[in-house]
Coordinates of C-alpha atoms in Angstrom, one line a residue:
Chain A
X1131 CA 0.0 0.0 0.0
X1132 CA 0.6 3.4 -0.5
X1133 CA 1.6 6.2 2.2
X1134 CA -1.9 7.6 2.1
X1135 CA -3.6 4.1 2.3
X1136 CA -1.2 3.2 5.4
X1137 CA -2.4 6.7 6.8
X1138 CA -6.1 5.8 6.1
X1139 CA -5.6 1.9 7.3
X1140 CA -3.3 3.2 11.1
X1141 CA -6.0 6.6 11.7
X1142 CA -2.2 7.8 11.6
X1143 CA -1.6 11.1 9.4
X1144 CA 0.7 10.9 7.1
X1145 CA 2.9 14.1 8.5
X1146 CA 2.9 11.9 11.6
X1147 CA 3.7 8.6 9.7
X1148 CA 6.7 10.8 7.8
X1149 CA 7.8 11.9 11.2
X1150 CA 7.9 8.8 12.6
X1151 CA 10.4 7.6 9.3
X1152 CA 12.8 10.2 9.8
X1153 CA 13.1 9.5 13.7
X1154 CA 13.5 5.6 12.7
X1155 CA 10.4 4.4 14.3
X1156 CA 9.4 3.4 11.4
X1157 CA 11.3 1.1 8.3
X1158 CA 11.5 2.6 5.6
X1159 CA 9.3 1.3 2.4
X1160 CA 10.0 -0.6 -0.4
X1161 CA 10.9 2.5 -3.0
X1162 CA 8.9 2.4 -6.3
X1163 CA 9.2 5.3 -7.9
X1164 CA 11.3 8.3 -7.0
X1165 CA 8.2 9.8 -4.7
X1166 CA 6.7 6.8 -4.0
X1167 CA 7.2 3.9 -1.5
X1168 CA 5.5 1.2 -1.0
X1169 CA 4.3 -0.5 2.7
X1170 CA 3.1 -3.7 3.7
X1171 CA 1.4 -5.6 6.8
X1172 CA 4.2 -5.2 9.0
X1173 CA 4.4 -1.3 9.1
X1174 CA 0.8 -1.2 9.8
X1175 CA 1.8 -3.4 13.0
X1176 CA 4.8 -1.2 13.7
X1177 CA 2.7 1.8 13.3
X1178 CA 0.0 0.6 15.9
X1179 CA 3.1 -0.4 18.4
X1180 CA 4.1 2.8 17.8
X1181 CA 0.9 4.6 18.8
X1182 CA 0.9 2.0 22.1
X1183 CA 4.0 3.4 23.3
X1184 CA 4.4 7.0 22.0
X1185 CA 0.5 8.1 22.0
X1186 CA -1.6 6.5 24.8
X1187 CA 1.8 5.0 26.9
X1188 CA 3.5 8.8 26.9
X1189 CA 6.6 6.8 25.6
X1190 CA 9.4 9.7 24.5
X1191 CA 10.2 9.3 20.7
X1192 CA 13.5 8.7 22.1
X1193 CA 12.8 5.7 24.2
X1194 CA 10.4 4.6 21.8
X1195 CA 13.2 4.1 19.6
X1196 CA 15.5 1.5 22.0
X1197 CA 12.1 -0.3 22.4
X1198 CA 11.9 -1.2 18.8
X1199 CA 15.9 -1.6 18.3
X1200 CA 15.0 -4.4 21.0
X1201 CA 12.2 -5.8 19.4
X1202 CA 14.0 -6.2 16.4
X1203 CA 17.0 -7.4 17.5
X1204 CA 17.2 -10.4 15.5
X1205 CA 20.6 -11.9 17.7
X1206 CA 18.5 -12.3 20.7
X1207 CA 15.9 -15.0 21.6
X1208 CA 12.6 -14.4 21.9
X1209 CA 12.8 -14.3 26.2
X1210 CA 15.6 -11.6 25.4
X1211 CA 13.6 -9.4 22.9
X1212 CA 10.7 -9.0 25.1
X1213 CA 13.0 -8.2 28.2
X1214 CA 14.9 -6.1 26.4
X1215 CA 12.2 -4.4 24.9
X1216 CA 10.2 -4.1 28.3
X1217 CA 13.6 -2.6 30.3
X1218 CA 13.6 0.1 27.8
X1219 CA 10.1 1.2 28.8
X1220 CA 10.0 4.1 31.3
X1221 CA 10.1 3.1 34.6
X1222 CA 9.4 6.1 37.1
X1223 CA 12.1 7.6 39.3
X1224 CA 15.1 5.8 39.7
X1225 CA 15.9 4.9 43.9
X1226 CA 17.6 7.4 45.1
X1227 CA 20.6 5.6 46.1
X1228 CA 23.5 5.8 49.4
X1229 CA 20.1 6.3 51.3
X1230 CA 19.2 4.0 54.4
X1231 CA 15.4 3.6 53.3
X1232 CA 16.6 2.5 49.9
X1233 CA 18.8 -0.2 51.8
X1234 CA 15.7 -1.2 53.8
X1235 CA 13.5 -1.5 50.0
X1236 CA 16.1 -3.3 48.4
X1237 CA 15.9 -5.8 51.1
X1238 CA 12.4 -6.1 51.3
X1239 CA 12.1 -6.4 47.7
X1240 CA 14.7 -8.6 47.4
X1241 CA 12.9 -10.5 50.0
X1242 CA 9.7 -10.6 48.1
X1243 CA 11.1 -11.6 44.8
X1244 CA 12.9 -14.7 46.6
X1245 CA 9.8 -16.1 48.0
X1246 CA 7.9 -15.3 44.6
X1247 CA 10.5 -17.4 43.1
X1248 CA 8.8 -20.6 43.2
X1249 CA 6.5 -18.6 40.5
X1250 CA 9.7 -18.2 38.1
X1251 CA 10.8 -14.6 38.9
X1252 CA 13.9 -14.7 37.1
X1253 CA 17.6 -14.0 37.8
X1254 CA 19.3 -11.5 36.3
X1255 CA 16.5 -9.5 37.1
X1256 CA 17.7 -7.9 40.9
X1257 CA 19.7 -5.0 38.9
X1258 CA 17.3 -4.7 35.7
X1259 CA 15.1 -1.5 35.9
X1260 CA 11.5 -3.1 37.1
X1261 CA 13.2 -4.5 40.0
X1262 CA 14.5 -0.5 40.1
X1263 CA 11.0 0.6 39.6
X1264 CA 9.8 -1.9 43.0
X1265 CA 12.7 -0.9 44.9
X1266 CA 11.4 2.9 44.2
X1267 CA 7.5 2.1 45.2
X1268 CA 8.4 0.5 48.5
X1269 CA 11.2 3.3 49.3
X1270 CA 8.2 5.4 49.0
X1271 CA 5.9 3.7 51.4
X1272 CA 8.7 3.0 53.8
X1273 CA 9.7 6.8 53.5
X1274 CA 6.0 7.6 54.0
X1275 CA 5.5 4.9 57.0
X1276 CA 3.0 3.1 55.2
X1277 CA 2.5 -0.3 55.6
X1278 CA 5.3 -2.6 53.2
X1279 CA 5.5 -5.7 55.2
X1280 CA 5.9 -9.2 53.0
X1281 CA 2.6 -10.2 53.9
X1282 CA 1.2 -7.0 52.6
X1283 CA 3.6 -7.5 49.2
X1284 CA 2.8 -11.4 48.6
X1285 CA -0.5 -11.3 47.8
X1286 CA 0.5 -8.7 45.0
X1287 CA 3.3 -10.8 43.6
X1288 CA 1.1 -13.9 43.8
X1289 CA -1.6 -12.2 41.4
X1290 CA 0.9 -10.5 39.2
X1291 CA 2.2 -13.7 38.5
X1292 CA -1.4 -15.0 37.7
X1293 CA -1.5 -12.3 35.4
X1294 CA 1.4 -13.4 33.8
X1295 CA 0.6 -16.4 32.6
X1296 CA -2.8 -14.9 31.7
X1297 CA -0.5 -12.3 29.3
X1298 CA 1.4 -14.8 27.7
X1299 CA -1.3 -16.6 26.7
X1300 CA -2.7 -14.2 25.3
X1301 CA 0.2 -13.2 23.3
X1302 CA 1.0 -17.0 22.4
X1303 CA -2.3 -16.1 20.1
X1304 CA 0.2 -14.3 17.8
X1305 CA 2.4 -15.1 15.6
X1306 CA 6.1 -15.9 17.2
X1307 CA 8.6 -13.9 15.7
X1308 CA 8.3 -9.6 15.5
X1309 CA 4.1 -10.0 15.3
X1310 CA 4.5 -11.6 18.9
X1311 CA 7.5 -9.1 20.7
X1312 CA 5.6 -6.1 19.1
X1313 CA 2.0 -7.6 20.7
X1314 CA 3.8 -8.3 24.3
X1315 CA 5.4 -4.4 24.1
X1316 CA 2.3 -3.1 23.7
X1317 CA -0.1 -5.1 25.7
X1318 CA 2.3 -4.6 28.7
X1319 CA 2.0 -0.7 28.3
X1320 CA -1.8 -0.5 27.5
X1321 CA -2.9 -2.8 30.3
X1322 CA -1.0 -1.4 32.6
X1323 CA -4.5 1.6 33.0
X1324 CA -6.9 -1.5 32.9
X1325 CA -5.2 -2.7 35.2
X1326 CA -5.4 0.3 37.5
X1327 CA -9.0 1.5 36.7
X1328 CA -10.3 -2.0 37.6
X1329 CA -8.5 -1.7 40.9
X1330 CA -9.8 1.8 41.8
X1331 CA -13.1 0.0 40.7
X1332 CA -12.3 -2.9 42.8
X1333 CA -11.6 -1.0 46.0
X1334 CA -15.4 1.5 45.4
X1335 CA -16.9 -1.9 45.3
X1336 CA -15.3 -3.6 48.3
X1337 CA -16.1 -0.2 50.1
X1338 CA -19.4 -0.3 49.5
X1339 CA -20.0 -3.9 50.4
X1340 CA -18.6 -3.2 53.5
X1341 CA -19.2 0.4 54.4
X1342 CA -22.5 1.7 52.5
X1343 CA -25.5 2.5 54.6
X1344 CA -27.6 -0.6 54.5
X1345 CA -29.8 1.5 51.7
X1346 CA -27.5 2.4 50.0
X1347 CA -26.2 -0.9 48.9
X1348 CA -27.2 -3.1 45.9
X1349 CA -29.6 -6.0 46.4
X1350 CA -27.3 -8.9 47.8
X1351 CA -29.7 -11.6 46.0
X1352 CA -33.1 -12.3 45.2
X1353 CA -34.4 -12.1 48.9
X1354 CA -33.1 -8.9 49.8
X1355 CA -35.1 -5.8 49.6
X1356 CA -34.4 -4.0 46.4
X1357 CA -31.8 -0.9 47.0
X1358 CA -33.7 2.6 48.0
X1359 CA -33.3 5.3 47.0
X1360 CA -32.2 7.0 50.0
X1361 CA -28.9 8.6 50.8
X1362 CA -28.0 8.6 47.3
Chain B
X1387 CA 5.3 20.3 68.4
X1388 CA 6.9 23.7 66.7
X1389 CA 7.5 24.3 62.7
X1390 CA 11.0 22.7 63.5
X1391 CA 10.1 19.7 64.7
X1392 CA 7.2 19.0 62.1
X1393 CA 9.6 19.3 59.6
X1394 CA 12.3 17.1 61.1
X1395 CA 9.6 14.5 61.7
X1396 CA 8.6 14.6 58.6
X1397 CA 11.7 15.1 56.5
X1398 CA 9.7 18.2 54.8
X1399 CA 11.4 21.8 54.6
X1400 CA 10.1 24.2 56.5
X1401 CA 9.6 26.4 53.6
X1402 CA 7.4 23.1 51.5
X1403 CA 5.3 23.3 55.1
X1404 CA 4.5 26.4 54.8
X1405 CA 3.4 26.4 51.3
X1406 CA 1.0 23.3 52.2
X1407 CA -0.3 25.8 54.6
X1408 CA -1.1 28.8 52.6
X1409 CA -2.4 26.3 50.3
X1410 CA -4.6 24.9 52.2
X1411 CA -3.2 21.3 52.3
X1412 CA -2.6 21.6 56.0
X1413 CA -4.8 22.5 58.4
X1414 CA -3.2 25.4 60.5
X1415 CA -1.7 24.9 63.8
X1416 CA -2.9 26.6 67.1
X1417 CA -1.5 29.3 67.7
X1418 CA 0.5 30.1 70.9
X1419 CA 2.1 33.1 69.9
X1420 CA 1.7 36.1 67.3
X1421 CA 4.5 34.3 65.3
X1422 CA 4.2 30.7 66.5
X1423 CA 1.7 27.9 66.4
X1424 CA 1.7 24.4 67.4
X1425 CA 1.1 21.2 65.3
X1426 CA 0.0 17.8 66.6
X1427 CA -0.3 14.0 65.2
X1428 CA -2.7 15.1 62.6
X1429 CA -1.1 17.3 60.6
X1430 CA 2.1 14.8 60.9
X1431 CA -0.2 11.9 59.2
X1432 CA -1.7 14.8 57.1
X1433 CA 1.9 15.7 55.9
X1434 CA 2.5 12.0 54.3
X1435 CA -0.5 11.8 52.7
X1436 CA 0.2 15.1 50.9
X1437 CA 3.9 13.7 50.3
X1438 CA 1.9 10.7 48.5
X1439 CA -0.3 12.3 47.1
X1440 CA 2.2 15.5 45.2
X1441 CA 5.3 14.1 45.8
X1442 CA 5.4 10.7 45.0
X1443 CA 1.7 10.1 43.0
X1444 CA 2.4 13.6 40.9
X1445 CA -0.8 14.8 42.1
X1446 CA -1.2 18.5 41.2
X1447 CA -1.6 20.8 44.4
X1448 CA -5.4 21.8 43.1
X1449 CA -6.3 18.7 42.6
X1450 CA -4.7 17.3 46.2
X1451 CA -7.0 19.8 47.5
X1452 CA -10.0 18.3 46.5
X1453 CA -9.1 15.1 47.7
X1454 CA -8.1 16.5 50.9
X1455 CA -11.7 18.4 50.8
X1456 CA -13.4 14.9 50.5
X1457 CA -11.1 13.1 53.4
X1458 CA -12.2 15.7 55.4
X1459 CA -16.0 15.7 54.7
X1460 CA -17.7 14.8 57.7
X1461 CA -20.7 14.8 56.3
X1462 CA -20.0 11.9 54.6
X1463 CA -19.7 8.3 55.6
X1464 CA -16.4 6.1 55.4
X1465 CA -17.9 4.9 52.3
X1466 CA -18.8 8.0 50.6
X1467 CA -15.2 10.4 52.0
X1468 CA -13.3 7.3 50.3
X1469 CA -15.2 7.2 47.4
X1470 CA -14.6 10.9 46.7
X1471 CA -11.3 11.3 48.0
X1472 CA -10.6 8.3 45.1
X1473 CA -13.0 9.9 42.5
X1474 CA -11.0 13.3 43.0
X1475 CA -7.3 11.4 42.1
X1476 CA -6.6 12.3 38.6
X1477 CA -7.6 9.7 36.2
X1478 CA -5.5 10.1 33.1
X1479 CA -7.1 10.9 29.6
X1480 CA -11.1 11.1 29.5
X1481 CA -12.6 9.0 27.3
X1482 CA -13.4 10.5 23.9
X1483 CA -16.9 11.7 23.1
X1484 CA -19.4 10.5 20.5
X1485 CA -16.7 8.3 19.0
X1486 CA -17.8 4.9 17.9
X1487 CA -14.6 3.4 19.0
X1488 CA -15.7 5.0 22.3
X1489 CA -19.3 3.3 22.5
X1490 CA -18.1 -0.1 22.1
X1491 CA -15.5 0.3 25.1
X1492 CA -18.4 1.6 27.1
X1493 CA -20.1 -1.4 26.3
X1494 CA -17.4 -3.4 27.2
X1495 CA -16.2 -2.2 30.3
X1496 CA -20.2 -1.9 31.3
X1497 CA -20.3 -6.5 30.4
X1498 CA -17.4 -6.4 32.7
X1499 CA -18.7 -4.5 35.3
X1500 CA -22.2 -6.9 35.4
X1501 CA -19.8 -9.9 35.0
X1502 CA -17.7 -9.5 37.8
X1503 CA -21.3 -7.6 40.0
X1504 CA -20.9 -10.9 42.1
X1505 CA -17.7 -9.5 43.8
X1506 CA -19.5 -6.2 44.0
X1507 CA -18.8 -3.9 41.4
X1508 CA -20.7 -1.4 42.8
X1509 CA -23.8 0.5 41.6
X1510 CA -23.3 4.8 40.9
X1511 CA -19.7 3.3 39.6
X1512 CA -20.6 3.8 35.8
X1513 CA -20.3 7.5 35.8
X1514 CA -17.2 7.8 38.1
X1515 CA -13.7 8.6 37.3
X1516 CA -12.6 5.0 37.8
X1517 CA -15.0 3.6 34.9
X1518 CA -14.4 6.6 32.5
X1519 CA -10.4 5.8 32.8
X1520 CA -11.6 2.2 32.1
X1521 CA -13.2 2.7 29.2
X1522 CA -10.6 4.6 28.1
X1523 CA -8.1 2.3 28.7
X1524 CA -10.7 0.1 26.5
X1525 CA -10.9 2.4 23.8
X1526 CA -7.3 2.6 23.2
X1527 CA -6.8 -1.3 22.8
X1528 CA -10.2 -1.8 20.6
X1529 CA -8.6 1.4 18.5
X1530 CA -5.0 -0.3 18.2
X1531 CA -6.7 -3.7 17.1
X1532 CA -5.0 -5.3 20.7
X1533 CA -7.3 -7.7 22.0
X1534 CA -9.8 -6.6 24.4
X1535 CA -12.5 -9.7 24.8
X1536 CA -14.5 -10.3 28.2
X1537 CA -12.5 -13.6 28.3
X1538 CA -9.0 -11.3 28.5
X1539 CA -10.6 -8.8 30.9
X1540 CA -12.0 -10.9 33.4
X1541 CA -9.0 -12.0 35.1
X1542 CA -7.6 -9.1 35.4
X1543 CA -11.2 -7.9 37.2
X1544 CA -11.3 -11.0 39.6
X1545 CA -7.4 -10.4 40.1
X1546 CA -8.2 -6.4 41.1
X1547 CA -11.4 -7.4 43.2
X1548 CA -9.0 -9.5 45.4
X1549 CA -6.6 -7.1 45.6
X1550 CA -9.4 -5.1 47.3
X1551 CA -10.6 -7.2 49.8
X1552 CA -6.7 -7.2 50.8
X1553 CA -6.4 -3.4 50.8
X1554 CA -9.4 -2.6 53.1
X1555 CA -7.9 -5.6 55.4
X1556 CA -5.0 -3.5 55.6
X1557 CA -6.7 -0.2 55.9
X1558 CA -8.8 -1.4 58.8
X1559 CA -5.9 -1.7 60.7
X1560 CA -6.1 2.4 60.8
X1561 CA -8.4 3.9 63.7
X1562 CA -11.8 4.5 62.0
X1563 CA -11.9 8.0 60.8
X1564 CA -9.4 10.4 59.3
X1565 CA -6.8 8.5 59.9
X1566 CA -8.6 5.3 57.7
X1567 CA -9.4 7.4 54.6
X1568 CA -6.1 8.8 54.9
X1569 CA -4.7 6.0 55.0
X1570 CA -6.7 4.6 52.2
X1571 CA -6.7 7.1 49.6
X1572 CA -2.6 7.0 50.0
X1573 CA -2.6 3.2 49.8
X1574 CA -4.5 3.7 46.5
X1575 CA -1.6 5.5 45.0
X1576 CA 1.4 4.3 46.6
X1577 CA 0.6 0.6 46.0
X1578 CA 0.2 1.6 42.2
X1579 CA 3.4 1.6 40.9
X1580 CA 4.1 -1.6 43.3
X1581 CA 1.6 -3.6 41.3
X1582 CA 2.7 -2.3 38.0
X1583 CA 6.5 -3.3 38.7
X1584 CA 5.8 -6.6 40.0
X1585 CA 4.0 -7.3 36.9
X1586 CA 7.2 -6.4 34.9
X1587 CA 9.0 -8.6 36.8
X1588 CA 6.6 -11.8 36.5
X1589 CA 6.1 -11.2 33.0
X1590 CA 9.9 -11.5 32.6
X1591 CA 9.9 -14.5 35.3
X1592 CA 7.1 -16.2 33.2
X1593 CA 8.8 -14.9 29.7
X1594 CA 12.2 -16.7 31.3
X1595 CA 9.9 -19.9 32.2
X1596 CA 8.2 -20.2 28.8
X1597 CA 11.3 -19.2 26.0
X1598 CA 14.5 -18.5 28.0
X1599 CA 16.9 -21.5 26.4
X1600 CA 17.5 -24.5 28.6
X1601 CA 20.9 -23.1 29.8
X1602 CA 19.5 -19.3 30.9
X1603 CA 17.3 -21.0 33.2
X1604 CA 17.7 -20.9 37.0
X1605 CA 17.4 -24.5 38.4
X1606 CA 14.1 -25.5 39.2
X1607 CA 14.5 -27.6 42.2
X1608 CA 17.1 -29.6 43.7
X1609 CA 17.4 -32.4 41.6
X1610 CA 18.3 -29.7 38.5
X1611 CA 21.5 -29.3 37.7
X1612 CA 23.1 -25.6 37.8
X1613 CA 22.3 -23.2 35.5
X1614 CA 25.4 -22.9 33.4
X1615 CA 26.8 -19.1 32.7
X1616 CA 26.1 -19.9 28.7
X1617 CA 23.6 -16.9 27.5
X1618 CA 24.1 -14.2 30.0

């Protein structure tokens, strides 16, 4: 296809698309006439990774750019694509470091992660930056005096892990090979907001069941008393 | 306890105190002299919350406010100061308008909602923040062609109503009252980048389970032999 049919196919425009050529975010097409190039299946795939990371994750061009050097990165198996490809993601502040409560977080994370390792959480990974980004959260919460104990973390670990398998299945749907890498780059940035909403969700839910003024709450089953109106 | 002191207990300058107090963040202290007031527990616990809220969850200082505005409500039950203490966190993008992308997320993330109603997903939820940053969330993976099927939803909604049940365990630790929702509405932030690096670092663990070649693995048990240095 043609640039404007790539731009009409991606909801990309085509300044946008030509932008994203020149920064390298984007292969070039095959050249077919002087003007003209043409693109095939696999830029419209690139593109939409592209728009994962740049448009709805707030990815910098710059970054974006590493993440696809990893993805294509054809002297690397497919476990060090994806990792490579998910390090270069942002990841928040870095731990501040030569600080006693970033000490305390790297314990307590390195902690967690041991006992999660019957779920697989991998070596290499104590020095790679979301092992950075968990050692950041819990300085925070330490800093803050907020609760950070393991049994407070496990139960957290234990689902992500859940989810994990969940994701890969879902990207096993794909084809292996750059159709697979590009699908795990992008679902891990645009379920990380799912993921959050349905929490925040989560927690409204759990508040009310336990909280709301009796009429306030939903009907509990066919029995109860259907929800009034009061108090609303 | 004087200025000083708060600030030493807190690890926040003086000068950051004081702009928390002309902007409304803090409650004032009581004052003892024409240049000197006196601050107790609460405006300590008040103090971290704010640090959560701006420092660490980027929360602008207008927008802390409000939150502040609906911890403080006393009009308002538990249930209701959480709610809009939550409701008042930003949310990230708002869903797009009259887009038919748009309508078909809202009718996803409103299957979802029924679906996982037996864990409680709560009724005046389909107008809050929470669900608009859901089916934005939505929007952005129908409009990229990701998947985004009930089947791939639902775990992550079972996952996030457990997560719940786990939080408010924790919160009810806290003395009922201010001290709850302010503990609960920091919780919700501070635990957010927690849950999104942990599931970095399973999807790695599970990436390193699924592809990582035989020799990159860590032993599995005791009967494995050691993982050779091959592959790093």
């Amino acid at each position: 296809m043609r640039l404007a049919e790539l731009s009409r196919r991606s909801g990309v425009s085509a300044a946008t698309i030509k932008y994203y050529l020149r920064e390298g975010l984007l292969p070039p097409g095959e050249r077919v006439t002087a003007t003209q190039a043409e693109y095939g299946a696999e830029h419209l795939r690139r593109l939409r990774l592209v728009r994962a990371l740049v448009q709805v994750g707030g990815v910098p061009v710059a970054r974006a750019r590493e993440v696809l050097r990893a993805v294509d990165d054809a002297g690397q198996d497919r476990h060090g694509r994806l990792g490579a490809a998910v390090w270069a993601l942002p990841h928040g502040p870095e731990p501040e470091e030569d600080d006693p409560v970033t000490a305390l977080a790297r314990e307590r994370a390195a902690e967690l992660t041991a006992r999660l390792g019957g779920s697989g959480h991998g070596e290499g990974q104590a020095e790679g930056p979301p092992h950075r980004m968990l050692v950041s959260a819990l300085a925070a919460l330490l800093r803050l005096g907020y609760p950070c104990e393991l049994e407070q973390l496990l139960p957290y670990g234990e689902l992500a892990a859940r989810l994990a398998v969940h994701d890969l299945d879902v990207i096993e749907r794909y084809e292996p090979g750059n159709a697979q890498v590009e699908a795990a780059v992008a679902l891990t940035v645009l379920y990380e907001p799912v993921l959050l909403a349905l929490r925040r969700l989560a927690h409204a839910a759990e508040s009310e069941r336990r909280y709301a003024a009796p009429e306030r709450r939903p009907p509990a089953g066919p029995v109860s008393p259907a929800a009034g109106e009061a108090g609303r």
